[in-house]
Short mmCIF file of C-alpha atoms and ligand atoms in Angstrom, two decimals:
data_model
loop_
_atom_site.label_atom_id
_atom_site.label_comp_id
_atom_site.label_asym_id
_atom_site.label_seq_id
_atom_site.Cartn_x
_atom_site.Cartn_y
_atom_site.Cartn_z
CA UNK A 1 -15.43 -0.43 -10.28
CA UNK A 2 -16.38 3.29 -10.83
CA UNK A 3 -17.96 4.94 -7.36
CA UNK A 4 -19.26 7.81 -7.61
CA UNK A 5 -21.02 10.22 -4.84
CA UNK A 6 -23.67 12.63 -5.30
CA UNK A 7 -26.71 14.22 -2.33
CA UNK A 8 -29.69 11.63 -1.31
CA UNK A 9 -32.23 12.69 -3.93
CA UNK A 10 -35.63 13.14 -1.90
CA UNK A 11 -37.83 11.52 -5.13
CA UNK A 12 -37.89 7.82 -5.32
CA UNK A 13 -35.62 5.55 -6.90
CA UNK A 14 -34.83 3.08 -9.71
CA UNK A 15 -32.81 0.45 -9.51
CA UNK A 16 -31.30 -3.13 -8.51
CA UNK A 17 -30.29 -2.71 -4.97
CA UNK A 18 -30.54 0.53 -2.66
CA UNK A 19 -27.85 -1.04 0.27
CA UNK A 20 -28.42 0.99 3.51
CA UNK A 21 -26.37 0.53 7.03
CA UNK A 22 -28.74 -0.83 9.82
CA UNK A 23 -27.85 -0.06 13.39
CA UNK A 24 -28.48 -2.06 16.60
CA UNK A 25 -31.80 -1.02 17.84
CA UNK A 26 -32.34 1.52 14.94
CA UNK A 27 -33.80 1.38 11.44
CA UNK A 28 -31.79 3.65 8.92
CA UNK A 29 -34.61 6.07 6.99
CA UNK A 30 -34.76 5.38 3.78
CA UNK A 31 -37.48 7.98 2.23
CA UNK A 32 -41.41 7.40 2.77
CA UNK A 33 -41.37 4.71 -0.39
CA UNK A 34 -39.13 2.71 1.33
CA UNK A 35 -41.12 3.24 4.65
CA UNK A 36 -43.02 -0.08 4.33
CA UNK A 37 -40.12 -2.50 3.26
CA UNK A 38 -38.76 -1.82 6.17
CA UNK A 39 -41.07 -1.85 8.44
CA UNK A 40 -41.66 -5.72 6.78
CA UNK A 41 -37.61 -6.69 7.11
CA UNK A 42 -37.67 -5.53 10.71
CA UNK A 43 -41.20 -7.10 11.62
CA UNK A 44 -39.32 -10.04 9.57
CA UNK A 45 -36.40 -10.90 12.04
CA UNK A 46 -33.88 -11.22 9.37
CA UNK A 47 -33.06 -7.77 9.19
CA UNK A 48 -29.31 -8.48 10.61
CA UNK A 49 -27.36 -5.53 12.86
CA UNK A 50 -24.66 -7.82 13.86
CA UNK A 51 -21.59 -5.46 12.31
CA UNK A 52 -20.94 -7.18 8.96
CA UNK A 53 -24.52 -8.81 8.42
CA UNK A 54 -25.73 -9.08 5.58
CA UNK A 55 -29.82 -8.78 4.30
CA UNK A 56 -31.31 -7.96 1.40
CA UNK A 57 -35.33 -7.43 1.32
CA UNK A 58 -37.54 -6.73 -2.03
CA UNK A 59 -39.86 -3.96 -2.24
CA UNK A 60 -43.51 -5.02 -3.13
CA UNK A 61 -43.86 -1.28 -4.84
CA UNK A 62 -42.00 1.78 -6.78
CA UNK A 63 -38.81 0.98 -9.12
CA UNK A 64 -36.30 -0.66 -6.57
CA UNK A 65 -35.41 -3.75 -6.56
CA UNK A 66 -34.14 -5.19 -3.72
CA UNK A 67 -32.91 -3.30 -0.21
CA UNK A 68 -30.07 -4.24 1.32
CA UNK A 69 -28.67 -3.85 4.69
CA UNK A 70 -24.90 -4.13 5.91
CA UNK A 71 -25.15 -4.88 9.95
CA UNK A 72 -22.96 -2.34 11.73
CA UNK A 73 -24.03 -3.38 15.65
CA UNK A 74 -24.56 -0.82 18.26
CA UNK A 75 -24.10 2.63 17.23
CA UNK A 76 -21.45 5.01 18.68
CA UNK A 77 -19.44 2.43 18.57
CA UNK A 78 -17.66 3.05 14.81
CA UNK A 79 -14.25 4.05 13.79
CA UNK A 80 -12.38 4.05 10.22
CA UNK A 81 -11.24 0.97 10.08
CA UNK A 82 -15.05 -0.84 10.07
CA UNK A 83 -16.42 1.97 7.76
CA UNK A 84 -13.51 0.71 5.35
CA UNK A 85 -14.56 -2.98 6.27
CA UNK A 86 -17.95 -1.97 5.79
CA UNK A 87 -17.51 -0.51 2.41
CA UNK A 88 -16.62 -4.25 1.06
CA UNK A 89 -18.96 -6.03 3.09
CA UNK A 90 -21.68 -3.57 1.06
CA UNK A 91 -19.73 -4.41 -2.30
CA UNK A 92 -19.65 -7.85 -1.27
CA UNK A 93 -23.11 -8.00 -0.81
CA UNK A 94 -23.72 -6.55 -4.34
CA UNK A 95 -21.55 -8.88 -5.90
CA UNK A 96 -23.15 -11.79 -4.59
CA UNK A 97 -26.61 -10.84 -5.19
CA UNK A 98 -24.77 -10.61 -9.10
CA UNK A 99 -26.09 -6.76 -9.32
CA UNK A 100 -24.20 -4.79 -11.58
CA UNK A 101 -25.62 -0.93 -10.78
CA UNK A 102 -25.78 0.15 -6.94
CA UNK A 103 -26.93 2.78 -4.23
CA UNK A 104 -25.20 2.17 -0.82
CA UNK A 105 -27.20 5.77 1.79
CA UNK A 106 -24.67 6.52 4.30
CA UNK A 107 -26.41 9.33 6.55
CA UNK A 108 -24.31 11.23 8.35
CA UNK A 109 -25.33 9.83 11.68
CA UNK A 110 -23.11 6.29 9.96
CA UNK A 111 -19.88 8.96 10.74
CA UNK A 112 -21.12 10.48 14.23
CA UNK A 113 -17.49 11.49 16.14
CA UNK A 114 -15.48 10.73 12.82
CA UNK A 115 -15.18 13.81 10.25
CA UNK A 116 -17.00 13.63 6.83
CA UNK A 117 -14.42 13.35 5.55
CA UNK A 118 -12.47 10.99 6.81
CA UNK A 119 -15.60 9.08 6.96
CA UNK A 120 -16.19 9.17 2.76
CA UNK A 121 -12.22 7.82 1.98
CA UNK A 122 -12.63 5.50 4.33
CA UNK A 123 -16.08 4.31 2.83
CA UNK A 124 -14.26 3.95 -0.56
CA UNK A 125 -11.33 2.42 -0.38
CA UNK A 126 -13.62 -0.30 1.79
CA UNK A 127 -15.68 -0.78 -1.84
CA UNK A 128 -13.58 -0.11 -4.01
CA UNK A 129 -10.31 -2.29 -2.75
CA UNK A 130 -13.07 -4.97 -2.06
CA UNK A 131 -13.77 -5.05 -5.06
CA UNK A 132 -10.52 -5.79 -6.26
CA UNK A 133 -8.97 -8.86 -7.87
CA UNK A 134 -5.86 -9.04 -9.95
CA UNK A 135 -6.64 -10.85 -13.20
CA UNK A 136 -4.44 -12.68 -14.54
CA UNK A 137 -3.68 -13.30 -18.42
CA UNK A 138 -5.46 -15.51 -19.75
CA UNK A 139 -6.77 -17.16 -23.55
CA UNK A 140 -10.71 -16.27 -22.73
CA UNK A 141 -11.28 -13.09 -21.88
CA UNK A 142 -12.85 -13.08 -18.03
CA UNK A 143 -16.87 -12.14 -17.93
CA UNK A 144 -16.70 -8.32 -16.21
CA UNK A 145 -16.87 -7.98 -12.74
CA UNK A 146 -20.04 -7.86 -11.00
CA UNK A 147 -21.02 -4.47 -8.72
CA UNK A 148 -19.09 -2.15 -11.22
CA UNK A 149 -20.94 0.71 -11.00
CA UNK A 150 -21.80 2.55 -7.56
CA UNK A 151 -23.42 5.74 -6.32
CA UNK A 152 -23.23 6.56 -3.17
CA UNK A 153 -25.92 8.79 -1.82
CA UNK A 154 -25.38 10.99 2.21
CA UNK A 155 -27.42 12.15 3.49
CA UNK A 156 -26.25 14.96 5.96
CA UNK A 157 -25.09 18.54 5.95
CA UNK A 158 -20.97 18.30 5.43
CA UNK A 159 -22.00 17.00 2.42
CA UNK A 160 -19.29 18.58 0.64
CA UNK A 161 -17.05 17.42 2.95
CA UNK A 162 -18.26 14.21 1.64
CA UNK A 163 -17.91 14.12 -1.63
CA UNK A 164 -14.32 15.59 -1.79
CA UNK A 165 -13.43 12.22 0.60
CA UNK A 166 -14.98 10.53 -2.15
CA UNK A 167 -12.72 11.88 -4.36
CA UNK A 168 -9.67 11.19 -2.48
CA UNK A 169 -10.55 8.15 -1.28
CA UNK A 170 -11.01 7.13 -5.47
CA UNK A 171 -7.34 8.21 -5.63
CA UNK A 172 -6.03 6.09 -2.49
CA UNK A 173 -8.10 3.22 -3.66
CA UNK A 174 -6.52 3.45 -7.56
CA UNK A 175 -2.58 4.22 -6.37
CA UNK A 176 -3.29 0.66 -3.72
CA UNK A 177 -4.43 -1.35 -6.45
CA UNK A 178 -2.18 -1.00 -9.33
CA UNK A 179 0.77 -1.52 -6.27
CA UNK A 180 -1.53 -4.79 -5.90
CA UNK A 181 -1.35 -5.05 -10.04
CA UNK A 182 1.91 -4.38 -10.71
CA UNK A 183 3.10 -6.20 -7.22
CA UNK A 184 1.15 -9.94 -8.14
CA UNK A 185 2.51 -10.45 -11.40
CA UNK A 186 4.86 -13.01 -12.42
CA UNK A 187 8.35 -12.08 -12.30
CA UNK A 188 9.06 -12.31 -15.99
CA UNK A 189 5.81 -9.96 -16.95
CA UNK A 190 6.96 -7.38 -14.25
CA UNK A 191 11.22 -6.59 -14.45
CA UNK A 192 13.29 -4.09 -13.87
CA UNK A 193 12.37 -2.45 -16.95
CA UNK A 194 8.20 -3.53 -16.96
CA UNK A 195 8.30 -1.30 -13.20
CA UNK A 196 10.87 1.67 -14.91
CA UNK A 197 8.11 1.86 -18.02
CA UNK A 198 5.22 1.90 -15.50
CA UNK A 199 7.34 4.98 -13.43
CA UNK A 200 7.46 6.71 -16.56
CA UNK A 201 3.99 7.31 -16.71
CA UNK A 202 4.22 8.93 -13.70
CA UNK A 203 5.25 11.92 -15.28
CA UNK A 204 3.87 15.48 -15.88
CA UNK A 205 3.21 18.97 -14.57
CA UNK A 206 5.68 19.15 -10.82
CA UNK A 207 6.94 15.71 -11.14
CA UNK A 208 9.84 13.81 -13.06
CA UNK A 209 10.95 10.71 -13.48
CA UNK A 210 14.68 9.50 -14.55
CA UNK A 211 15.47 5.71 -14.90
CA UNK A 212 19.37 5.54 -14.30
CA UNK A 213 20.84 2.26 -16.71
CA UNK A 214 23.30 -0.03 -15.74
CA UNK A 215 25.86 1.99 -16.98
CA UNK A 216 25.03 5.08 -15.25
CA UNK A 217 25.17 2.80 -12.32
CA UNK A 218 28.69 2.16 -13.24
CA UNK A 219 29.80 5.84 -14.02
CA UNK A 220 28.71 6.14 -9.54
CA UNK A 221 30.46 2.88 -8.87
CA UNK A 222 27.48 2.07 -7.58
CA UNK A 223 28.64 -1.99 -7.51
CA UNK A 224 26.40 -3.08 -4.78
CA UNK A 225 23.28 -2.55 -7.36
CA UNK A 226 25.67 -3.47 -10.30
CA UNK A 227 27.12 -7.22 -7.77
CA UNK A 228 22.99 -8.17 -7.21
CA UNK A 229 22.13 -7.41 -11.09
CA UNK A 230 24.80 -9.83 -12.45
CA UNK A 231 23.29 -12.96 -12.54
CA UNK A 232 20.45 -11.97 -13.87
CA UNK A 233 19.66 -11.52 -18.13
CA UNK A 234 17.41 -8.54 -16.37
CA UNK A 235 19.84 -5.13 -16.91
CA UNK A 236 19.00 -3.37 -13.58
CA UNK A 237 17.18 0.07 -13.63
CA UNK A 238 17.31 2.93 -10.56
CA UNK A 239 13.66 4.29 -10.49
CA UNK A 240 13.79 7.47 -9.68
CA UNK A 241 10.50 10.26 -9.03
CA UNK A 242 11.15 13.61 -8.44
CA UNK A 243 7.42 15.56 -7.12
CA UNK A 244 9.06 19.26 -6.29
CA UNK A 245 5.62 21.17 -6.08
CA UNK A 246 5.75 25.19 -6.85
CA UNK A 247 7.00 26.92 -3.59
CA UNK A 248 8.32 22.68 -1.12
CA UNK A 249 10.02 23.50 1.76
CA UNK A 250 12.04 20.38 2.47
CA UNK A 251 13.09 17.30 0.84
CA UNK A 252 11.65 13.62 1.89
CA UNK A 253 13.22 10.73 -0.04
CA UNK A 254 11.63 7.32 0.30
CA UNK A 255 12.86 4.60 -1.66
CA UNK A 256 11.57 0.98 -1.48
CA UNK A 257 13.36 -2.88 -2.98
CA UNK A 258 11.93 -3.23 -6.12
CA UNK A 259 14.26 -6.66 -6.03
CA UNK A 260 11.31 -7.90 -9.14
CA UNK A 261 12.57 -11.46 -8.23
CA UNK A 262 14.29 -13.48 -5.77
CA UNK A 263 16.34 -16.23 -5.33
CA UNK A 264 18.59 -16.03 -3.32
CA UNK A 265 21.10 -16.39 -6.18
CA UNK A 266 24.24 -18.47 -5.21
CA UNK A 267 23.08 -18.57 -2.09
CA UNK A 268 19.83 -20.27 -3.39
CA UNK A 269 16.40 -20.54 -1.50
CA UNK A 270 14.32 -23.77 -1.13
CA UNK A 271 11.67 -24.65 -4.13
CA UNK A 272 9.09 -24.67 -1.98
CA UNK A 273 7.24 -21.29 -2.05
CA UNK A 274 9.55 -19.95 -4.39
CA UNK A 275 7.12 -18.36 -6.25
CA UNK A 276 5.72 -16.27 -2.84
CA UNK A 277 9.39 -13.99 -4.30
CA UNK A 278 8.03 -11.93 -7.14
CA UNK A 279 6.21 -9.69 -4.07
CA UNK A 280 10.74 -9.28 -3.44
CA UNK A 281 9.67 -5.66 -4.91
CA UNK A 282 6.16 -4.54 -2.64
CA UNK A 283 8.61 -1.97 -1.15
CA UNK A 284 8.87 -0.34 -4.48
CA UNK A 285 5.95 -1.14 -5.40
CA UNK A 286 4.57 0.72 -2.20
CA UNK A 287 6.75 3.86 -3.64
CA UNK A 288 5.47 3.63 -6.80
CA UNK A 289 1.39 3.35 -6.17
CA UNK A 290 2.64 6.59 -3.40
CA UNK A 291 4.03 8.08 -6.78
CA UNK A 292 0.80 7.06 -9.12
CA UNK A 293 -1.55 8.84 -6.09
CA UNK A 294 0.74 11.99 -6.24
CA UNK A 295 0.31 11.89 -10.08
CA UNK A 296 -3.37 11.93 -9.61
CA UNK A 297 -3.73 14.52 -7.56
CA UNK A 298 -2.97 12.78 -4.39
CA UNK A 299 -1.11 15.80 -3.18
CA UNK A 300 -4.06 18.48 -3.03
CA UNK A 301 -4.45 21.22 -0.99
CA UNK A 302 -2.13 20.03 1.07
CA UNK A 303 -0.34 23.87 2.80
CA UNK A 304 3.26 22.87 4.00
CA UNK A 305 4.92 21.69 0.52
CA UNK A 306 7.28 19.37 1.24
CA UNK A 307 9.68 18.14 -2.71
CA UNK A 308 8.87 14.22 -2.64
CA UNK A 309 11.67 12.39 -3.51
CA UNK A 310 11.14 8.21 -4.94
CA UNK A 311 13.76 5.93 -5.50
CA UNK A 312 13.24 2.16 -6.33
CA UNK A 313 16.26 0.77 -7.54
CA UNK A 314 15.19 -2.63 -9.09
CA UNK A 315 17.12 -5.84 -10.23
CA UNK A 316 16.68 -9.80 -10.40
CA UNK A 317 18.71 -11.96 -7.42
CA UNK A 318 19.34 -14.75 -10.00
CA UNK A 319 22.43 -17.81 -9.93
CA UNK A 320 24.70 -18.14 -12.87
CA UNK A 321 28.15 -18.36 -13.83
CA UNK A 322 28.79 -14.55 -13.67
CA UNK A 323 26.29 -14.32 -10.35
CA UNK A 324 28.36 -13.27 -7.24
CA UNK A 325 29.61 -15.28 -4.72
CA UNK A 326 29.50 -16.47 -1.11
CA UNK A 327 32.62 -14.08 -0.21
CA UNK A 328 33.15 -11.81 -2.86
CA UNK A 329 33.74 -8.46 -2.07
CA UNK A 330 31.69 -5.03 -3.35
CA UNK A 331 32.23 -0.94 -3.11
CA UNK A 332 28.76 0.22 -2.72
CA UNK A 333 28.80 3.75 -4.23
CA UNK A 334 29.71 6.22 -1.00
CA UNK A 335 33.13 4.25 -0.71
CA UNK A 336 31.84 1.12 2.12
CA UNK A 337 32.78 -1.88 1.73
CA UNK A 338 31.11 -4.76 1.80
CA UNK A 339 31.56 -8.58 2.07
CA UNK A 340 28.51 -10.34 0.49
CA UNK A 341 28.62 -13.29 3.04
CA UNK A 342 25.47 -14.51 1.67
CA UNK A 343 23.81 -13.22 -1.30
CA UNK A 344 20.43 -13.96 -0.25
CA UNK A 345 20.65 -10.44 1.01
CA UNK A 346 20.34 -8.67 -1.45
CA UNK A 347 17.71 -6.38 -0.63
CA UNK A 348 20.11 -4.98 1.89
CA UNK A 349 22.73 -4.34 -1.30
CA UNK A 350 20.38 -2.82 -3.48
CA UNK A 351 19.34 0.20 -1.40
CA UNK A 352 22.65 0.60 0.53
CA UNK A 353 23.52 2.31 -3.42
CA UNK A 354 20.04 3.69 -3.20
CA UNK A 355 20.09 5.58 0.65
CA UNK A 356 23.01 6.56 -0.38
CA UNK A 357 23.04 8.02 -3.45
CA UNK A 358 19.82 9.65 -2.59
CA UNK A 359 21.43 10.90 0.57
CA UNK A 360 23.89 13.00 -1.59
CA UNK A 361 22.27 13.60 -4.66
CA UNK A 362 18.83 15.57 -2.81
CA UNK A 363 20.30 15.78 0.95
CA UNK A 364 16.56 15.31 2.34
CA UNK A 365 16.04 16.56 5.70
CA UNK A 366 13.97 12.70 6.00
CA UNK A 367 14.18 9.77 4.64
CA UNK A 368 12.46 6.35 4.36
CA UNK A 369 13.01 2.36 3.10
CA UNK A 370 10.61 0.31 2.39
CA UNK A 371 11.44 -3.42 2.20
CA UNK A 372 10.82 -6.53 2.17
CA UNK A 373 14.23 -7.41 3.35
CA UNK A 374 13.65 -10.89 6.20
CA UNK A 375 11.98 -13.48 6.62
CA UNK A 376 12.70 -12.91 10.37
CA UNK A 377 10.00 -10.17 10.08
CA UNK A 378 7.74 -12.51 10.33
CA UNK A 379 8.66 -14.43 12.71
CA UNK A 380 8.95 -11.45 14.78
CA UNK A 381 5.40 -9.76 14.63
CA UNK A 382 3.20 -11.43 11.69
CA UNK A 383 1.11 -10.58 8.44
CA UNK A 384 -0.56 -8.05 9.81
CA UNK A 385 1.86 -5.16 10.54
CA UNK A 386 5.02 -4.15 9.28
CA UNK A 387 8.61 -3.16 11.50
CA UNK A 388 10.29 -0.20 12.03
CA UNK A 389 13.41 0.93 12.64
CA UNK A 390 16.13 4.03 11.91
CA UNK A 391 18.08 6.40 13.56
CA UNK A 392 15.10 8.84 14.80
CA UNK A 393 12.73 8.67 17.17
CA UNK A 394 10.19 11.72 16.24
CA UNK A 395 10.63 10.42 12.60
CA UNK A 396 9.51 6.31 13.42
CA UNK A 397 6.61 8.54 15.42
CA UNK A 398 5.43 9.93 12.29
CA UNK A 399 4.77 6.93 10.35
CA UNK A 400 3.52 4.99 13.05
CA UNK A 401 0.81 7.96 13.57
CA UNK A 402 0.32 8.13 9.96
CA UNK A 403 -0.07 3.51 9.95
CA UNK A 404 -2.91 3.79 12.49
CA UNK A 405 -4.41 6.65 10.89
CA UNK A 406 -5.23 4.31 8.26
CA UNK A 407 -4.41 1.03 9.47
CA UNK A 408 -1.52 -0.17 8.37
CA UNK A 409 -0.50 -0.87 11.69
CA UNK A 410 3.19 -0.37 12.38
CA UNK A 411 5.12 -1.41 15.34
CA UNK A 412 8.33 -0.58 16.27
CA UNK A 413 11.68 -2.62 16.91
CA UNK A 414 14.99 -0.97 18.41
CA UNK A 415 18.03 -0.23 16.25
CA UNK A 416 21.40 -0.04 19.09
CA UNK A 417 24.75 0.08 18.28
CA UNK A 418 25.16 -3.21 19.77
CA UNK A 419 23.12 -4.05 16.42
CA UNK A 420 25.29 -2.48 14.20
CA UNK A 421 28.53 -3.87 15.55
CA UNK A 422 27.19 -7.59 14.78
CA UNK A 423 28.07 -7.00 10.97
CA UNK A 424 31.55 -5.86 11.49
CA UNK A 425 33.87 -7.78 8.57
CA UNK A 426 37.38 -9.28 8.49
CA UNK A 427 37.12 -8.08 4.85
CA UNK A 428 35.48 -5.29 4.45
CA UNK A 429 34.76 -2.39 6.56
CA UNK A 430 30.80 -4.33 7.35
CA UNK A 431 29.71 -7.65 5.77
CA UNK A 432 26.04 -8.29 4.93
CA UNK A 433 24.72 -10.46 7.24
CA UNK A 434 25.64 -11.16 11.22
CA UNK A 435 26.37 -14.38 12.55
CA UNK A 436 22.94 -16.87 12.83
CA UNK A 437 24.20 -17.06 16.70
CA UNK A 438 23.21 -14.01 17.31
CA UNK A 439 19.56 -13.26 16.61
CA UNK A 440 17.73 -10.62 15.31
CA UNK A 441 18.21 -11.28 11.65
CA UNK A 442 15.54 -8.44 10.74
CA UNK A 443 17.37 -6.22 13.37
CA UNK A 444 20.71 -6.88 12.01
CA UNK A 445 18.64 -5.97 8.51
CA UNK A 446 18.55 -2.49 9.40
CA UNK A 447 21.82 -2.21 11.17
CA UNK A 448 23.32 -2.59 8.03
CA UNK A 449 21.02 -0.37 6.00
CA UNK A 450 22.52 2.14 8.13
CA UNK A 451 25.56 2.77 7.33
CA UNK A 452 24.33 4.32 4.09
CA UNK A 453 22.51 7.18 5.13
CA UNK A 454 24.56 9.09 7.78
CA UNK A 455 23.58 12.15 10.29
CA UNK A 456 20.54 12.02 8.06
CA UNK A 457 17.16 11.09 10.02
CA UNK A 458 16.13 7.53 8.96
CA UNK A 459 13.91 4.71 8.96
CA UNK A 460 13.32 1.46 7.57
CA UNK A 461 10.14 -0.36 7.28
CA UNK A 462 10.26 -3.26 7.47
CA UNK A 463 6.86 -5.23 5.00
CA UNK A 464 8.11 -8.59 4.35
CA UNK A 465 5.63 -10.51 6.46
CA UNK A 466 2.63 -7.19 5.84
CA UNK A 467 3.33 -7.72 1.52
CA UNK A 468 1.53 -11.10 1.27
CA UNK A 469 -0.09 -13.42 3.44
CA UNK A 470 -2.35 -10.87 5.62
CA UNK A 471 -5.99 -12.16 5.96
CA UNK A 472 -8.44 -9.71 8.07
CA UNK A 473 -9.38 -6.86 5.56
CA UNK A 474 -12.22 -7.61 4.14
CA UNK A 475 -11.04 -5.25 1.86
CA UNK A 476 -8.45 -7.21 1.22
CA UNK A 477 -8.81 -11.16 -0.74
CA UNK A 478 -5.58 -12.61 -0.87
CA UNK A 479 -2.50 -11.41 -2.77
CA UNK A 480 -0.85 -8.58 -2.88
CA UNK A 481 -2.37 -5.77 -0.04
CA UNK A 482 -0.99 -3.14 -1.80
CA UNK A 483 0.61 -2.55 2.09
CA UNK A 484 1.86 1.56 3.01
CA UNK A 485 0.83 3.44 -0.36
CA UNK A 486 -2.04 4.91 1.95
CA UNK A 487 0.36 4.92 4.75
CA UNK A 488 2.89 6.94 3.29
CA UNK A 489 0.85 9.06 1.63
CA UNK A 490 -1.14 9.96 4.21
CA UNK A 491 2.25 10.56 6.05
CA UNK A 492 3.26 12.88 3.23
CA UNK A 493 0.09 14.84 3.56
CA UNK A 494 0.48 15.03 7.00
CA UNK A 495 4.17 17.29 7.32
CA UNK A 496 4.35 20.84 8.08
N1 BES B 1 13.60 -11.64 -0.18
C1 BES B 1 13.53 -12.12 1.36
C2 BES B 1 13.12 -11.61 2.81
C3 BES B 1 11.91 -12.58 2.91
C4 BES B 1 11.93 -14.24 3.04
C5 BES B 1 10.72 -12.24 2.91
C6 BES B 1 10.80 -14.77 3.11
C7 BES B 1 9.49 -12.41 2.54
C8 BES B 1 9.92 -14.21 2.54
C9 BES B 1 14.86 -11.57 1.03
O1 BES B 1 16.65 -11.17 0.46
C10 BES B 1 16.12 -12.60 1.91
O2 BES B 1 16.44 -14.09 1.09
N2 BES B 1 16.35 -12.49 3.56
C11 BES B 1 17.20 -13.57 4.64
C12 BES B 1 18.00 -12.89 4.95
C13 BES B 1 18.70 -13.27 5.61
C14 BES B 1 20.54 -14.61 4.39
C15 BES B 1 19.73 -12.79 6.11
C16 BES B 1 16.19 -14.16 4.62
O3 BES B 1 15.44 -13.63 5.65
O4 BES B 1 16.17 -15.57 5.18
MG1 MG B 2 17.42 -12.55 -0.86
ZN1 ZN B 3 15.18 -10.55 -1.22
#
């Protein structure tokens, strides 16, 4: 969908649809020429004020075919998530009416205490993300999507901030849509090489992209990452994205699991829903989405400049005559030896080398990883939030705050010494799983990763639940959510 914004003109509009927001007991002011249709709408009793309820009416004069309303409930109760969902409902209404171009009137009273810029970001995200659908490869080109062109008309004092917010919202939504697209793609199309190719496209300006190949990994002794990749004919890639703006003070690393298909390897998964393991690269998807945003100016206007390194270890996990076996011992690039008790706990293995390499190479002030690491986190927290754990309370608090700000909730799980002890091994320094008798499956994944970050402030986000399967958002219909792209950008923008 194309979205523009401008100021609400005094003069009459022409077109298919103008949508406005309707509060209980207070009619939107659409200007003199539309006053009659608003009055008639109210009198009909069909104007729905309830939250996210829609209605539409036909003016009997002028150049506008329809006036639509999205109900907002009681005035004064609106928050950012409410605006985001309102945007999605407005888009859906236009789509349902088969309208290709429409206007959305936004008045400053529609966001009240919420600053104009933030309100505009949220509304734009709702509109753009609500319109998203994965377009699978098909024999016939699909019909062009409805509701494709929108002009947001703003009426209020802080118009300049509002329009800047729309621009930023377009950056965050395009990045989220980029992430959704690569996440939804099947494993045979979204291979490690494909992700690497997409990442290369971000280079330019302050952003450099480098791809480490398997021969480089061998030189660097990345035995954990190479061990996972051994069963696959697809070459593993280690994607490195380096955003280094002039005057950058600190360095932050963001690492994402880019496992493009997880069969489990020799510890093979059951067949049912194995296709969903296309989503096992969603941590990488979030990091690639973040760099999509950065490459489109997502960090512009931020005062405190930070160097941001994105790291995506990418491989497949397949069974094969040459695949690694349960009981194999591999050595990560920092020298830590790992007993691979379960080849299906492979995400932590590819992350081990990525984290150790990032810590050693970039000496970051903070490092965060995101991964669809455990089925257990779905049991613990469900699909509407991510789990977070780590070795630094302040960093965890920053991530929770960023998630709250973008409505991508993050909930902390404990990670204590007792959990780290559970993965001691007789045959190596550590094993890649704890005994099932311990329980705490998600925490043991975090405990494993903690061995590879040393003293660097670090947090691990387990997004196995949040990456797909959520159902509470109007601006997400099905499939990959593109989760954490917006919150990561928010978190980075809030660094000082
Ligand atoms: N990619 C999976 C985690 C996963 C499973 C995410 C189901 C979403 C839904 C991961 O690689 C994995 O297989 N983890 C194992 C770990 C276990 C062997 C300790 C799991 O969760 O079963
Ligand atoms: Mg696995
Ligand atoms: Zn996996």
